[in-house]
């Protein structure tokens, strides 16, 4: 218990706040299990929860020898390094969902332009708005799913993907809107008079 109180005097970034709360609770005489339960309610990271659980378990069963804490510290540092390497390895993969969304938008723009040209040759008239309404829902759905995948890759949680999903959906909406009003003419088939 004394080690937690001593550790609370040092700075450990975001963990310092939780360590000070635990030291205060130990000073009040709270049981270690209750301290861990309170800590688990305040944090969501499995690494932090596991580290504190092992620390409190070691203190609780009387294994508070310095070797125990050295092994725990080494284990935590190794896990943190593995997580850092995993994030660095996966970071380049974050671009793939964005490229997927951009590629899909470009294909839809070219397809709409090509179809408009073919329909002009056949002397049928379908407005750009009708084409856009036809292709917009699938493009937005794929953009949102790609955003969720990007979030899963970047933060290891689906919830982290909502930001990417919104970004991709907005970009897709803007690109399709712009394609309907500006750039469709670039890809249209030239009809001979």
PDB file of N, CA and C in Angstrom, residues 38-99:
ATOM      1  N   UNK A  38     -13.451   1.058  -7.916  1.00  0.00           N
ATOM      2  CA  UNK A  38     -13.613   2.482  -8.240  1.00  0.00           C
ATOM      3  C   UNK A  38     -12.739   2.874  -9.438  1.00  0.00           C
ATOM      4  N   UNK A  39     -11.509   2.357  -9.452  1.00  0.00           N
ATOM      5  CA  UNK A  39     -10.597   2.649 -10.563  1.00  0.00           C
ATOM      6  C   UNK A  39     -11.153   2.097 -11.876  1.00  0.00           C
ATOM      7  N   UNK A  40     -11.687   0.884 -11.833  1.00  0.00           N
ATOM      8  CA  UNK A  40     -12.229   0.250 -13.043  1.00  0.00           C
ATOM      9  C   UNK A  40     -13.423   1.024 -13.588  1.00  0.00           C
ATOM     10  N   UNK A  41     -14.183   1.684 -12.715  1.00  0.00           N
ATOM     11  CA  UNK A  41     -15.317   2.493 -13.176  1.00  0.00           C
ATOM     12  C   UNK A  41     -14.846   3.774 -13.873  1.00  0.00           C
ATOM     13  N   UNK A  42     -13.690   4.280 -13.473  1.00  0.00           N
ATOM     14  CA  UNK A  42     -13.186   5.542 -14.024  1.00  0.00           C
ATOM     15  C   UNK A  42     -12.391   5.365 -15.315  1.00  0.00           C
ATOM     16  N   UNK A  43     -11.892   4.164 -15.579  1.00  0.00           N
ATOM     17  CA  UNK A  43     -11.048   3.953 -16.757  1.00  0.00           C
ATOM     18  C   UNK A  43     -11.651   2.890 -17.666  1.00  0.00           C
ATOM     19  N   UNK A  44     -11.232   2.926 -18.924  1.00  0.00           N
ATOM     20  CA  UNK A  44     -11.760   1.979 -19.901  1.00  0.00           C
ATOM     21  C   UNK A  44     -10.663   1.154 -20.569  1.00  0.00           C
ATOM     22  N   UNK A  45      -9.416   1.511 -20.376  1.00  0.00           N
ATOM     23  CA  UNK A  45      -8.323   0.782 -21.020  1.00  0.00           C
ATOM     24  C   UNK A  45      -8.038  -0.528 -20.307  1.00  0.00           C
ATOM     25  N   UNK A  46      -7.947  -1.597 -21.081  1.00  0.00           N
ATOM     26  CA  UNK A  46      -7.726  -2.905 -20.466  1.00  0.00           C
ATOM     27  C   UNK A  46      -6.334  -3.004 -19.868  1.00  0.00           C
ATOM     28  N   UNK A  47      -5.344  -2.327 -20.462  1.00  0.00           N
ATOM     29  CA  UNK A  47      -3.977  -2.386 -19.951  1.00  0.00           C
ATOM     30  C   UNK A  47      -3.886  -1.744 -18.568  1.00  0.00           C
ATOM     31  N   UNK A  48      -4.537  -0.601 -18.400  1.00  0.00           N
ATOM     32  CA  UNK A  48      -4.525   0.063 -17.099  1.00  0.00           C
ATOM     33  C   UNK A  48      -5.238  -0.789 -16.055  1.00  0.00           C
ATOM     34  N   UNK A  49      -6.387  -1.316 -16.428  1.00  0.00           N
ATOM     35  CA  UNK A  49      -7.149  -2.149 -15.491  1.00  0.00           C
ATOM     36  C   UNK A  49      -6.357  -3.390 -15.088  1.00  0.00           C
ATOM     37  N   UNK A  50      -5.739  -4.040 -16.077  1.00  0.00           N
ATOM     38  CA  UNK A  50      -4.974  -5.256 -15.780  1.00  0.00           C
ATOM     39  C   UNK A  50      -3.779  -4.939 -14.889  1.00  0.00           C
ATOM     40  N   UNK A  51      -3.068  -3.857 -15.191  1.00  0.00           N
ATOM     41  CA  UNK A  51      -1.906  -3.485 -14.382  1.00  0.00           C
ATOM     42  C   UNK A  51      -2.269  -3.196 -12.943  1.00  0.00           C
ATOM     43  N   UNK A  52      -3.314  -2.413 -12.743  1.00  0.00           N
ATOM     44  CA  UNK A  52      -3.731  -2.076 -11.376  1.00  0.00           C
ATOM     45  C   UNK A  52      -4.277  -3.312 -10.669  1.00  0.00           C
ATOM     46  N   UNK A  53      -4.992  -4.170 -11.392  1.00  0.00           N
ATOM     47  CA  UNK A  53      -5.514  -5.396 -10.778  1.00  0.00           C
ATOM     48  C   UNK A  53      -4.368  -6.273 -10.279  1.00  0.00           C
ATOM     49  N   UNK A  54      -3.340  -6.460 -11.119  1.00  0.00           N
ATOM     50  CA  UNK A  54      -2.192  -7.279 -10.712  1.00  0.00           C
ATOM     51  C   UNK A  54      -1.459  -6.625  -9.554  1.00  0.00           C
ATOM     52  N   UNK A  55      -1.298  -5.307  -9.593  1.00  0.00           N
ATOM     53  CA  UNK A  55      -0.630  -4.583  -8.506  1.00  0.00           C
ATOM     54  C   UNK A  55      -1.373  -4.768  -7.193  1.00  0.00           C
ATOM     55  N   UNK A  56      -2.671  -4.561  -7.217  1.00  0.00           N
ATOM     56  CA  UNK A  56      -3.464  -4.679  -5.990  1.00  0.00           C
ATOM     57  C   UNK A  56      -3.520  -6.129  -5.529  1.00  0.00           C
ATOM     58  N   UNK A  57      -3.596  -7.052  -6.464  1.00  0.00           N
ATOM     59  CA  UNK A  57      -3.603  -8.471  -6.102  1.00  0.00           C
ATOM     60  C   UNK A  57      -2.282  -8.857  -5.440  1.00  0.00           C
ATOM     61  N   UNK A  58      -1.165  -8.353  -5.976  1.00  0.00           N
ATOM     62  CA  UNK A  58       0.145  -8.648  -5.384  1.00  0.00           C
ATOM     63  C   UNK A  58       0.246  -8.080  -3.975  1.00  0.00           C
ATOM     64  N   UNK A  59      -0.258  -6.882  -3.776  1.00  0.00           N
ATOM     65  CA  UNK A  59      -0.230  -6.276  -2.440  1.00  0.00           C
ATOM     66  C   UNK A  59      -1.151  -7.043  -1.506  1.00  0.00           C
ATOM     67  N   UNK A  60      -2.318  -7.411  -2.017  1.00  0.00           N
ATOM     68  CA  UNK A  60      -3.346  -8.076  -1.209  1.00  0.00           C
ATOM     69  C   UNK A  60      -2.882  -9.425  -0.672  1.00  0.00           C
ATOM     70  N   UNK A  61      -2.176 -10.201  -1.479  1.00  0.00           N
ATOM     71  CA  UNK A  61      -1.740 -11.530  -1.040  1.00  0.00           C
ATOM     72  C   UNK A  61      -0.372 -11.495  -0.374  1.00  0.00           C
ATOM     73  N   UNK A  62       0.189 -10.327  -0.208  1.00  0.00           N
ATOM     74  CA  UNK A  62       1.446 -10.195   0.509  1.00  0.00           C
ATOM     75  C   UNK A  62       2.676 -10.346  -0.366  1.00  0.00           C
ATOM     76  N   UNK A  63       2.506 -10.266  -1.655  1.00  0.00           N
ATOM     77  CA  UNK A  63       3.650 -10.405  -2.558  1.00  0.00           C
ATOM     78  C   UNK A  63       4.189  -9.068  -2.987  1.00  0.00           C
ATOM     79  N   UNK A  64       4.208  -8.118  -2.110  1.00  0.00           N
ATOM     80  CA  UNK A  64       4.630  -6.772  -2.461  1.00  0.00           C
ATOM     81  C   UNK A  64       6.130  -6.599  -2.468  1.00  0.00           C
ATOM     82  N   UNK A  65       6.859  -7.630  -2.864  1.00  0.00           N
ATOM     83  CA  UNK A  65       8.321  -7.544  -2.934  1.00  0.00           C
ATOM     84  C   UNK A  65       8.722  -6.693  -4.136  1.00  0.00           C
ATOM     85  N   UNK A  66       9.882  -6.052  -4.062  1.00  0.00           N
ATOM     86  CA  UNK A  66      10.331  -5.221  -5.188  1.00  0.00           C
ATOM     87  C   UNK A  66      10.416  -5.991  -6.507  1.00  0.00           C
ATOM     88  N   UNK A  67      10.776  -7.273  -6.443  1.00  0.00           N
ATOM     89  CA  UNK A  67      10.872  -8.075  -7.667  1.00  0.00           C
ATOM     90  C   UNK A  67       9.514  -8.172  -8.363  1.00  0.00           C
ATOM     91  N   UNK A  68       8.451  -8.294  -7.576  1.00  0.00           N
ATOM     92  CA  UNK A  68       7.101  -8.381  -8.135  1.00  0.00           C
ATOM     93  C   UNK A  68       6.776  -7.119  -8.920  1.00  0.00           C
ATOM     94  N   UNK A  69       7.110  -5.980  -8.339  1.00  0.00           N
ATOM     95  CA  UNK A  69       6.806  -4.711  -8.999  1.00  0.00           C
ATOM     96  C   UNK A  69       7.700  -4.483 -10.216  1.00  0.00           C
ATOM     97  N   UNK A  70       8.942  -4.980 -10.159  1.00  0.00           N
ATOM     98  CA  UNK A  70       9.820  -4.870 -11.325  1.00  0.00           C
ATOM     99  C   UNK A  70       9.271  -5.685 -12.494  1.00  0.00           C
ATOM    100  N   UNK A  71       8.787  -6.903 -12.192  1.00  0.00           N
ATOM    101  CA  UNK A  71       8.206  -7.746 -13.236  1.00  0.00           C
ATOM    102  C   UNK A  71       6.955  -7.080 -13.807  1.00  0.00           C
ATOM    103  N   UNK A  72       6.106  -6.523 -12.936  1.00  0.00           N
ATOM    104  CA  UNK A  72       4.890  -5.842 -13.393  1.00  0.00           C
ATOM    105  C   UNK A  72       5.237  -4.630 -14.256  1.00  0.00           C
ATOM    106  N   UNK A  73       6.226  -3.852 -13.829  1.00  0.00           N
ATOM    107  CA  UNK A  73       6.633  -2.680 -14.609  1.00  0.00           C
ATOM    108  C   UNK A  73       7.201  -3.103 -15.964  1.00  0.00           C
ATOM    109  N   UNK A  74       8.025  -4.135 -15.969  1.00  0.00           N
ATOM    110  CA  UNK A  74       8.601  -4.630 -17.222  1.00  0.00           C
ATOM    111  C   UNK A  74       7.507  -5.145 -18.158  1.00  0.00           C
ATOM    112  N   UNK A  75       6.549  -5.882 -17.592  1.00  0.00           N
ATOM    113  CA  UNK A  75       5.428  -6.400 -18.375  1.00  0.00           C
ATOM    114  C   UNK A  75       4.622  -5.252 -18.988  1.00  0.00           C
ATOM    115  N   UNK A  76       4.331  -4.244 -18.187  1.00  0.00           N
ATOM    116  CA  UNK A  76       3.550  -3.098 -18.678  1.00  0.00           C
ATOM    117  C   UNK A  76       4.299  -2.339 -19.765  1.00  0.00           C
ATOM    118  N   UNK A  77       5.599  -2.147 -19.577  1.00  0.00           N
ATOM    119  CA  UNK A  77       6.393  -1.451 -20.590  1.00  0.00           C
ATOM    120  C   UNK A  77       6.446  -2.246 -21.893  1.00  0.00           C
ATOM    121  N   UNK A  78       6.603  -3.575 -21.778  1.00  0.00           N
ATOM    122  CA  UNK A  78       6.626  -4.417 -22.978  1.00  0.00           C
ATOM    123  C   UNK A  78       5.295  -4.353 -23.718  1.00  0.00           C
ATOM    124  N   UNK A  79       4.194  -4.424 -22.972  1.00  0.00           N
ATOM    125  CA  UNK A  79       2.876  -4.344 -23.610  1.00  0.00           C
ATOM    126  C   UNK A  79       2.666  -2.993 -24.283  1.00  0.00           C
ATOM    127  N   UNK A  80       3.106  -1.935 -23.630  1.00  0.00           N
ATOM    128  CA  UNK A  80       2.967  -0.596 -24.210  1.00  0.00           C
ATOM    129  C   UNK A  80       3.785  -0.481 -25.497  1.00  0.00           C
ATOM    130  N   UNK A  81       4.980  -1.061 -25.496  1.00  0.00           N
ATOM    131  CA  UNK A  81       5.819  -1.039 -26.693  1.00  0.00           C
ATOM    132  C   UNK A  81       5.175  -1.838 -27.828  1.00  0.00           C
ATOM    133  N   UNK A  82       4.579  -2.979 -27.501  1.00  0.00           N
ATOM    134  CA  UNK A  82       3.891  -3.784 -28.512  1.00  0.00           C
ATOM    135  C   UNK A  82       2.717  -3.006 -29.098  1.00  0.00           C
ATOM    136  N   UNK A  83       1.955  -2.323 -28.242  1.00  0.00           N
ATOM    137  CA  UNK A  83       0.828  -1.506 -28.719  1.00  0.00           C
ATOM    138  C   UNK A  83       1.315  -0.375 -29.623  1.00  0.00           C
ATOM    139  N   UNK A  84       2.419   0.251 -29.244  1.00  0.00           N
ATOM    140  CA  UNK A  84       2.975   1.346 -30.047  1.00  0.00           C
ATOM    141  C   UNK A  84       3.416   0.826 -31.424  1.00  0.00           C
ATOM    142  N   UNK A  85       4.062  -0.340 -31.450  1.00  0.00           N
ATOM    143  CA  UNK A  85       4.486  -0.932 -32.719  1.00  0.00           C
ATOM    144  C   UNK A  85       3.284  -1.322 -33.576  1.00  0.00           C
ATOM    145  N   UNK A  86       2.240  -1.835 -32.925  1.00  0.00           N
ATOM    146  CA  UNK A  86       1.034  -2.214 -33.669  1.00  0.00           C
ATOM    147  C   UNK A  86       0.398  -0.990 -34.323  1.00  0.00           C
ATOM    148  N   UNK A  87       0.299   0.112 -33.554  1.00  0.00           N
ATOM    149  CA  UNK A  87      -0.273   1.333 -34.121  1.00  0.00           C
ATOM    150  C   UNK A  87       0.569   1.850 -35.284  1.00  0.00           C
ATOM    151  N   UNK A  88       1.900   1.790 -35.142  1.00  0.00           N
ATOM    152  CA  UNK A  88       2.778   2.258 -36.216  1.00  0.00           C
ATOM    153  C   UNK A  88       2.647   1.385 -37.459  1.00  0.00           C
ATOM    154  N   UNK A  89       2.448   0.088 -37.260  1.00  0.00           N
ATOM    155  CA  UNK A  89       2.295  -0.822 -38.390  1.00  0.00           C
ATOM    156  C   UNK A  89       0.960  -0.612 -39.095  1.00  0.00           C
ATOM    157  N   UNK A  90      -0.095  -0.347 -38.329  1.00  0.00           N
ATOM    158  CA  UNK A  90      -1.429  -0.210 -38.906  1.00  0.00           C
ATOM    159  C   UNK A  90      -1.713   1.180 -39.472  1.00  0.00           C
ATOM    160  N   UNK A  91      -0.912   2.166 -39.091  1.00  0.00           N
ATOM    161  CA  UNK A  91      -1.169   3.542 -39.540  1.00  0.00           C
ATOM    162  C   UNK A  91      -1.240   3.670 -41.068  1.00  0.00           C
ATOM    163  N   UNK A  92      -0.317   3.066 -41.828  1.00  0.00           N
ATOM    164  CA  UNK A  92      -0.435   3.180 -43.290  1.00  0.00           C
ATOM    165  C   UNK A  92      -1.711   2.541 -43.847  1.00  0.00           C
ATOM    166  N   UNK A  93      -2.267   1.581 -43.140  1.00  0.00           N
ATOM    167  CA  UNK A  93      -3.485   0.923 -43.612  1.00  0.00           C
ATOM    168  C   UNK A  93      -4.715   1.816 -43.488  1.00  0.00           C
ATOM    169  N   UNK A  94      -4.602   2.913 -42.733  1.00  0.00           N
ATOM    170  CA  UNK A  94      -5.743   3.823 -42.578  1.00  0.00           C
ATOM    171  C   UNK A  94      -6.119   4.512 -43.879  1.00  0.00           C
ATOM    172  N   UNK A  95      -5.182   4.608 -44.786  1.00  0.00           N
ATOM    173  CA  UNK A  95      -5.467   5.301 -46.041  1.00  0.00           C
ATOM    174  C   UNK A  95      -6.332   4.451 -46.972  1.00  0.00           C
ATOM    175  N   UNK A  96      -6.330   3.146 -46.787  1.00  0.00           N
ATOM    176  CA  UNK A  96      -7.072   2.251 -47.688  1.00  0.00           C
ATOM    177  C   UNK A  96      -8.573   2.541 -47.689  1.00  0.00           C
ATOM    178  N   UNK A  97      -9.247   2.684 -46.537  1.00  0.00           N
ATOM    179  CA  UNK A  97     -10.678   3.015 -46.598  1.00  0.00           C
ATOM    180  C   UNK A  97     -10.951   4.354 -47.289  1.00  0.00           C
ATOM    181  N   UNK A  98     -10.073   5.337 -47.089  1.00  0.00           N
ATOM    182  CA  UNK A  98     -10.255   6.625 -47.758  1.00  0.00           C
ATOM    183  C   UNK A  98     -10.080   6.469 -49.274  1.00  0.00           C
ATOM    184  N   UNK A  99      -9.075   5.702 -49.678  1.00  0.00           N
ATOM    185  CA  UNK A  99      -8.881   5.465 -51.110  1.00  0.00           C
ATOM    186  C   UNK A  99     -10.063   4.715 -51.708  1.00  0.00           C
TER     187      UNK A  99
END
